[in-house]
XYZ file of C-alpha atoms in Angstrom:
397
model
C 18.258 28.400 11.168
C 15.747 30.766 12.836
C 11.984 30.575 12.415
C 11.836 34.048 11.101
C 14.852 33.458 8.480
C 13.166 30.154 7.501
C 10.116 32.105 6.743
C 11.545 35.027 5.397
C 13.607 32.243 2.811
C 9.887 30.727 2.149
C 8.014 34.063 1.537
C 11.445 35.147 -1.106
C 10.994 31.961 -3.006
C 7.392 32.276 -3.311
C 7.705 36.038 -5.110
C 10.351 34.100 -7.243
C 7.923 31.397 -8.273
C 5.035 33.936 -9.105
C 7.313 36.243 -10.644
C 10.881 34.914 -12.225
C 11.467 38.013 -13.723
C 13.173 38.906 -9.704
C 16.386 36.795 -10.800
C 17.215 39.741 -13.511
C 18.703 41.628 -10.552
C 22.481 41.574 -10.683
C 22.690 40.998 -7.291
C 20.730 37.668 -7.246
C 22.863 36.224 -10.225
C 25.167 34.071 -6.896
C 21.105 32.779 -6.451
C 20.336 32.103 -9.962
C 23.745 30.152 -10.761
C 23.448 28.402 -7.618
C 19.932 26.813 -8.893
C 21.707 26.040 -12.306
C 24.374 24.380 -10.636
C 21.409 22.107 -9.061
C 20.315 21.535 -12.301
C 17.306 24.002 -12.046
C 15.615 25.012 -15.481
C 14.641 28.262 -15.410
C 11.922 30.381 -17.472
C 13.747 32.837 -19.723
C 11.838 35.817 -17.957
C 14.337 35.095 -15.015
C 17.059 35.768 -17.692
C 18.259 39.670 -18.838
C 18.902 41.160 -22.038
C 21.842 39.165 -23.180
C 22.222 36.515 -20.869
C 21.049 32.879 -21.489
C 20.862 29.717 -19.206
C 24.337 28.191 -18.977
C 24.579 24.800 -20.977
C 25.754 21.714 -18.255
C 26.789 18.668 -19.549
C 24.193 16.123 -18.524
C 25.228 13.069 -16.671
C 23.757 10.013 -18.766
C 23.168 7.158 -16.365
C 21.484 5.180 -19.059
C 22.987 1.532 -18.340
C 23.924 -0.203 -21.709
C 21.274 -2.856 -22.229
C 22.694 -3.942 -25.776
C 23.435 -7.584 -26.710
C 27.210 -8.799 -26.779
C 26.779 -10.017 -30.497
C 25.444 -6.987 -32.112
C 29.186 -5.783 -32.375
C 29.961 -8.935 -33.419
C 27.190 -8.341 -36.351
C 27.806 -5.061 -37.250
C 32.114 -6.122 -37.422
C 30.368 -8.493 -40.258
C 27.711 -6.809 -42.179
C 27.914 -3.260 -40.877
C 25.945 -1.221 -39.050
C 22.057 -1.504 -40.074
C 20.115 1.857 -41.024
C 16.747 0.337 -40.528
C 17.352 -1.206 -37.166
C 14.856 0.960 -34.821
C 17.124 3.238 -31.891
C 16.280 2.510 -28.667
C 15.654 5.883 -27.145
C 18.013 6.298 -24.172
C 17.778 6.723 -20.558
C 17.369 10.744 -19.640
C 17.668 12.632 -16.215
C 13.694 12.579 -16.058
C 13.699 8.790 -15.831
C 15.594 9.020 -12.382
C 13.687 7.866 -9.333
C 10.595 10.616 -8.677
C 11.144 12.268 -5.839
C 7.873 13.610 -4.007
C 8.535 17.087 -2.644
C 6.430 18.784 0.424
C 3.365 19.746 0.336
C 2.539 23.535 1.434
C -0.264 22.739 4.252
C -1.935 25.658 6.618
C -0.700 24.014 9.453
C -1.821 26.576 12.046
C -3.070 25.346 15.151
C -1.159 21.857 14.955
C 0.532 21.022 18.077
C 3.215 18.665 19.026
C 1.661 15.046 20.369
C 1.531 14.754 24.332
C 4.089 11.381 25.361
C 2.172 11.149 28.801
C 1.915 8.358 30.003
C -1.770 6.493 29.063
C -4.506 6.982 31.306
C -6.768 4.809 33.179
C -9.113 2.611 31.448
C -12.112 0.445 32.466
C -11.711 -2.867 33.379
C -14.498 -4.496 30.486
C -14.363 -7.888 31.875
C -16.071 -6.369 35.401
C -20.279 -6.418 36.177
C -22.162 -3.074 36.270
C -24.754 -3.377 38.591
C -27.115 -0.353 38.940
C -25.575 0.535 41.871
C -22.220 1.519 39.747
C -23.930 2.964 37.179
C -25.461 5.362 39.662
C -21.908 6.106 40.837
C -21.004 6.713 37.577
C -23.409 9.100 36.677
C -22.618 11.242 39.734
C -18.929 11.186 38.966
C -19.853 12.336 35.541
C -21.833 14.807 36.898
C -19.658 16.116 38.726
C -17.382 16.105 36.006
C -19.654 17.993 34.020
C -19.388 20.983 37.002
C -15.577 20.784 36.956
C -15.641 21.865 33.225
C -17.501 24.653 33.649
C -16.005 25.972 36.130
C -12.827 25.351 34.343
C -10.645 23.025 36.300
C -10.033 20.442 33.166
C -7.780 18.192 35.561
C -10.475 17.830 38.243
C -13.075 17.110 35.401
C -10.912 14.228 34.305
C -10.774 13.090 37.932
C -13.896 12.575 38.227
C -14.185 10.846 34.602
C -11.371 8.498 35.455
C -14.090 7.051 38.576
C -17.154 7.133 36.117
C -15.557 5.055 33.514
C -13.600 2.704 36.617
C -17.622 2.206 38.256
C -18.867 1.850 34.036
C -16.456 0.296 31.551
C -19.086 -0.192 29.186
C -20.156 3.314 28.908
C -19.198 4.473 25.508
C -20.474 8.312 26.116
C -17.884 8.773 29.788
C -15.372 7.722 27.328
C -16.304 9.994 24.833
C -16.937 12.913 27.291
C -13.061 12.471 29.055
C -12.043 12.737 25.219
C -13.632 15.958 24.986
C -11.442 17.138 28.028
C -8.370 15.891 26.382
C -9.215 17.826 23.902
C -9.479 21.135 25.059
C -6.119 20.285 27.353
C -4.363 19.907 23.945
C -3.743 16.286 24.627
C -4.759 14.745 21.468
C -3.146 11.231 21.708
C -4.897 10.951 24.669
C -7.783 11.713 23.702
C -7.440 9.488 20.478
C -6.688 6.338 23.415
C -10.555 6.957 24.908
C -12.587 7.731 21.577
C -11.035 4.474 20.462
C -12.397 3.049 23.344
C -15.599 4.529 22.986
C -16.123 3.442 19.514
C -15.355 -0.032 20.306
C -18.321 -0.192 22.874
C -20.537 1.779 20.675
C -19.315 1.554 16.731
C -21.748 3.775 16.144
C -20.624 6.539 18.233
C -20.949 10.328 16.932
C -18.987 11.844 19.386
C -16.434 9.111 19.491
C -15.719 10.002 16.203
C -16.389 13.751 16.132
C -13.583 14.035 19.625
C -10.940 11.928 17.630
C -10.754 13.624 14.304
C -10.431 17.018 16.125
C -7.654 15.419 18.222
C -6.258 14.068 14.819
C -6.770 17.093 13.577
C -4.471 19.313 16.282
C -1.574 16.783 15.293
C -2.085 17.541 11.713
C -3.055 14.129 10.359
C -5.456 15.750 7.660
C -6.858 12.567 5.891
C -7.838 10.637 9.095
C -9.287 13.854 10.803
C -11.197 14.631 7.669
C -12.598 10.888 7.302
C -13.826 10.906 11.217
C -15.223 13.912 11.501
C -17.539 13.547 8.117
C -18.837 10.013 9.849
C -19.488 11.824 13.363
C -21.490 14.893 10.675
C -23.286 11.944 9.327
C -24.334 10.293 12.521
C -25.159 13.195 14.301
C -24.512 16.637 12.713
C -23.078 20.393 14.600
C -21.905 23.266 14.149
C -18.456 22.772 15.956
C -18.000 19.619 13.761
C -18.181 21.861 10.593
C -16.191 24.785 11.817
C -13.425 22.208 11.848
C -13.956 20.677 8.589
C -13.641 24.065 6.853
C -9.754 23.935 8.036
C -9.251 20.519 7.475
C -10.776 19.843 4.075
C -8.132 22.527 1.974
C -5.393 20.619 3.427
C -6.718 17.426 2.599
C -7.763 18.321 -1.631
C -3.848 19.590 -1.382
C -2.945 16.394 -0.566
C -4.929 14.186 -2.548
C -3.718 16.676 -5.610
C -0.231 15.896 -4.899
C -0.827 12.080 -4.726
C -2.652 11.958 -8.058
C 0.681 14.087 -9.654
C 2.889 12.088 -8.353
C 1.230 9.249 -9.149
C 0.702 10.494 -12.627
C 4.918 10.744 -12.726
C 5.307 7.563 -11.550
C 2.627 5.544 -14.154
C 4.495 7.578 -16.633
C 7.929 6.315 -15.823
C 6.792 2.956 -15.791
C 5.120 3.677 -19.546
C 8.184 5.475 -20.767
C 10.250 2.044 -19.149
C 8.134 0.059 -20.925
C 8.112 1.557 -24.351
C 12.127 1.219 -23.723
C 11.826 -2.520 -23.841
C 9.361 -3.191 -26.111
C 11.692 -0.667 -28.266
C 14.864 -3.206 -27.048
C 13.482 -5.869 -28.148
C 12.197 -5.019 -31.656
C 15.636 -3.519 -32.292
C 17.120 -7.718 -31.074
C 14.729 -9.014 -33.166
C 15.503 -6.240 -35.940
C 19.127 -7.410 -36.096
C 18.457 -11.056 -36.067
C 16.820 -10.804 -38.452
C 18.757 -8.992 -40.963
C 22.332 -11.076 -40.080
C 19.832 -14.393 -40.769
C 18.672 -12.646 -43.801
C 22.483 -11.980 -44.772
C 23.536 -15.121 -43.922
C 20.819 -16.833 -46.561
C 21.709 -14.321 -48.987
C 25.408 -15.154 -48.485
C 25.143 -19.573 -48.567
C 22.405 -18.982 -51.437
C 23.469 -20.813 -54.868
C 23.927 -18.275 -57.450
C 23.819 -20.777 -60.244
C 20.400 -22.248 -59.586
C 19.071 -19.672 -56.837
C 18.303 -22.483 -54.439
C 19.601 -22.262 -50.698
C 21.988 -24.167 -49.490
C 23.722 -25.433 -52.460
C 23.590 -27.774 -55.322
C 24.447 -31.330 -54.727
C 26.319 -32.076 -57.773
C 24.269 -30.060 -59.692
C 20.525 -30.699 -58.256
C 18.875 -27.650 -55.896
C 18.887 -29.312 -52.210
C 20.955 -32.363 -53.909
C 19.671 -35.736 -54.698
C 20.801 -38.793 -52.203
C 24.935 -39.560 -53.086
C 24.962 -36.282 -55.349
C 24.871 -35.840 -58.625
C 27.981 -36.011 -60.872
C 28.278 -33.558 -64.054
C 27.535 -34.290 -66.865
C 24.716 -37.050 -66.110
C 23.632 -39.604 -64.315
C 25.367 -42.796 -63.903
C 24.891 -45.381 -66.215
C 22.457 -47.490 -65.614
C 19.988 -44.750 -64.314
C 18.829 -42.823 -61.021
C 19.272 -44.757 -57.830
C 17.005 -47.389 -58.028
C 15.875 -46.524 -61.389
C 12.662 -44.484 -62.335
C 10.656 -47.080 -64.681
C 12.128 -48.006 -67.975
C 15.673 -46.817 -65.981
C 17.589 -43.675 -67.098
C 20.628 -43.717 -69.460
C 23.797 -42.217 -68.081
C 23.931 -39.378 -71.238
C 20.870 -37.671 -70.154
C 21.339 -33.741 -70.935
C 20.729 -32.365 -67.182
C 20.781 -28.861 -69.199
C 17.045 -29.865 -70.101
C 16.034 -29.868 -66.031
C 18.380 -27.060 -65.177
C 17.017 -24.882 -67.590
C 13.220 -25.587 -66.721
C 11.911 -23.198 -64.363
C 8.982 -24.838 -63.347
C 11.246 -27.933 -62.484
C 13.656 -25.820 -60.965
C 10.790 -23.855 -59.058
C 9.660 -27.268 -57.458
C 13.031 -28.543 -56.451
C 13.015 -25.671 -53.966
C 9.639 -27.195 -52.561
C 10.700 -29.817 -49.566
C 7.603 -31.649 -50.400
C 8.684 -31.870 -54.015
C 12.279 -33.243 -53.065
C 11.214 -35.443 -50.404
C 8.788 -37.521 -52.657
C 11.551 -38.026 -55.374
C 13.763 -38.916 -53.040
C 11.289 -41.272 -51.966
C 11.127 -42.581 -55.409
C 14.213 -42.604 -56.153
C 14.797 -45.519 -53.449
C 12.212 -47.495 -54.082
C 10.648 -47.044 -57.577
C 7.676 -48.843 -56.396
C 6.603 -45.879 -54.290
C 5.564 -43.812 -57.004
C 2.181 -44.877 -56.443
C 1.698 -42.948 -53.725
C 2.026 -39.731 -55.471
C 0.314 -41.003 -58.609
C -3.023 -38.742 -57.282
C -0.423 -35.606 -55.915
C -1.620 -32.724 -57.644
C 1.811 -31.044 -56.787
C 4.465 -34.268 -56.887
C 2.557 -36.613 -60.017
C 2.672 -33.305 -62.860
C 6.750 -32.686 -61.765
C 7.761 -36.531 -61.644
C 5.291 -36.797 -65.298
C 7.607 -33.836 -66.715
C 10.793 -35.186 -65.480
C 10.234 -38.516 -67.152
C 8.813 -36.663 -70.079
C 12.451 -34.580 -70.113
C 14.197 -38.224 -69.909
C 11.899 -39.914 -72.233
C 12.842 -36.776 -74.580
C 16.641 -36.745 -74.312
């Protein structure tokens, strides 16, 4: 597409963006369906009397993260109504995509491919004698500039910096000339150079963020030509900075948005999982809650079963109707009669409200082996009052 067309396209789609209300005109309708069909979302001043945004069926490429078992728990208890909804994928959550930035790019150029110029040999001695050559070559130089023949200038450069390498000011100087031949990566090649010999160099810095400048490279021109201000301030560098610096906020204010988009994707990803996994940890809960509910004894409220009769059940069960005869395995002391009236225990709630305790069960158990252990809960605030008012219910028939 042309230049002119492209701009023409640019300068229609500004007036659009400053003013939406354009679109009403029937004969931009193939324009505003054609953004729809993109899946543009337009302001409803871009809209007539009567007409509306056309509803599009939204693509959902939310990938199911779900567990394979929660079918398999709903098929048994149903769905749950206080199991938290994850909140699905939309079309914002798709990958951000950074669009152009609008930049006054007048006065950028395209770079120069020559091939490099000459360069010093570092590794050589300067005796006076070449640095008096070298000054008259740059002198020289200096003549060829004014006079306006840039090529002969560099000429005469080129033998300066071949008599002194180690000059960082020749290299800075044959930057300058590169400069104002619109050869910017060449002059980038000697203000490097210069800079190495002298890291200190103004115009080393000041002659490569103008060339960085001409190729557009906003950032880098902007951070070079503030040091060169600092080290040694003028005019020409601040003429410069006036065009580089708007570019540069207008990047650095796209950065931070889409940077902004990006940390809130992540966040909104986040809060997804965290979301996920309450709603796991939801569900297992409630089908191990169900589960309980469902193996709970409904006779004696304990879990698990009865054993014969007992909550948790006593070691080889408990028959109805009594105990053995001869008493409780291994006998509590004085032994238990086989007619004792388990009614009495069942119908205690305090009894029956330590039988659920594990510690409870576990020391009559313990007893109930070896009746000699009852010692050690003799001193048990919580075992020596239920084993006291179990004998007490024996003793009492």
């Amino acid at each position: 597409m042309e230049a002119s067309k492209v701009n023409q396209l640019k300068l229609f789609i500004q007036q659009c963006d400053s003013n939406p209300a354009l679109l009403q005109d029937p004969a931009l309708k193939f324009f505003r369906d054609y953004l729809e069909k993109l899946g543009a979302k337009l302001p409803a001043s871009a809209y007539g009397k009567g007409e509306s945004a056309k509803k599009t069926e939204a693509k959902d490429s939310f990938v199911d993260e779900s567990d394979d078992d929660m079918p398999e728990l709903e098929e048994q208890f149903g769905p749950s109504s206080t199991s938290p909804k994850v909140p699905e994928e939309t079309a914002s959550d798709d990958e951000v995509v950074e669009s152009e930035v609008e930049l006054d790019n007048e006065g950028v150029i395209e770079p120069d491919n020559d091939p490099p110029q000459k360069m010093g040999d570092p590794s050589i001695e300067v005796t006076d004698e070449k640095r008096d050559e070298a000054q008259t070559a740059k002198s020289k130089a200096m003549e060829a500039m004014a006079d306006g023949d840039l090529d002969e200038a560099v000429n005469h450069l080129t033998e300066a910096i071949e008599c002194n390498p180690t000059s960082a000011i020749i290299y800075a100087t044959r930057a300058s000339v590169f400069v104002k031949m619109k050869k910017p990566n060449a002059a980038i090649r000697d203000a490097n150079a210069a800079i190495k010999i002298n890291p200190d160099s103004a115009k080393g810095y000041k002659w490569r963020g103008m060339a960085r400048a001409m190729l557009g490279h906003w950032e880098e021109a902007a951070k070079d030509l503030h040091l060169a201000s600092r080290l040694d301030y003028d005019e020409e560098i601040s003429a410069v900075l006036k065009k580089v610096e708007p570019n540069v906020h207008k990047i650095e204010d796209h950065h931070r948005k889409y940077e902004r988009l990006r940390r809130e994707k992540d966040e909104r990803k986040k809060e997804r999982e965290r979301q996920r996994r309450r709603a796991e940890a939801q569900a297992a809960y409630e089908k191990a809650k169900k589960q309980e509910k469902a193996s709970t004894c409904k006779p004696c409220g304990a879990t698990g079963g009865c054993s014969g009769g007992m909550p948790g059940g006593f070691p080889g069960g408990m028959p109805a109707g009594g105990m053995p005869a001869g008493g409780m395995p291994g006998g509590f002391p004085g032994g238990m009669p086989g007619d004792v009236d388990m009614s009495k225990i069942l119908n205690d709630p305090e009894l029956m409200a330590a039988f659920s305790d594990p510690d409870v069960m576990t020391a009559l158990q313990d007893v109930m082996k070896n009746p000699a252990n009852l010692a050690k809960y003799q001193a048990n605030p919580k075992i020596a009052p239920v084993i006291a008012k179990m004998m007490g219910k024996f003793a009492g028939k």
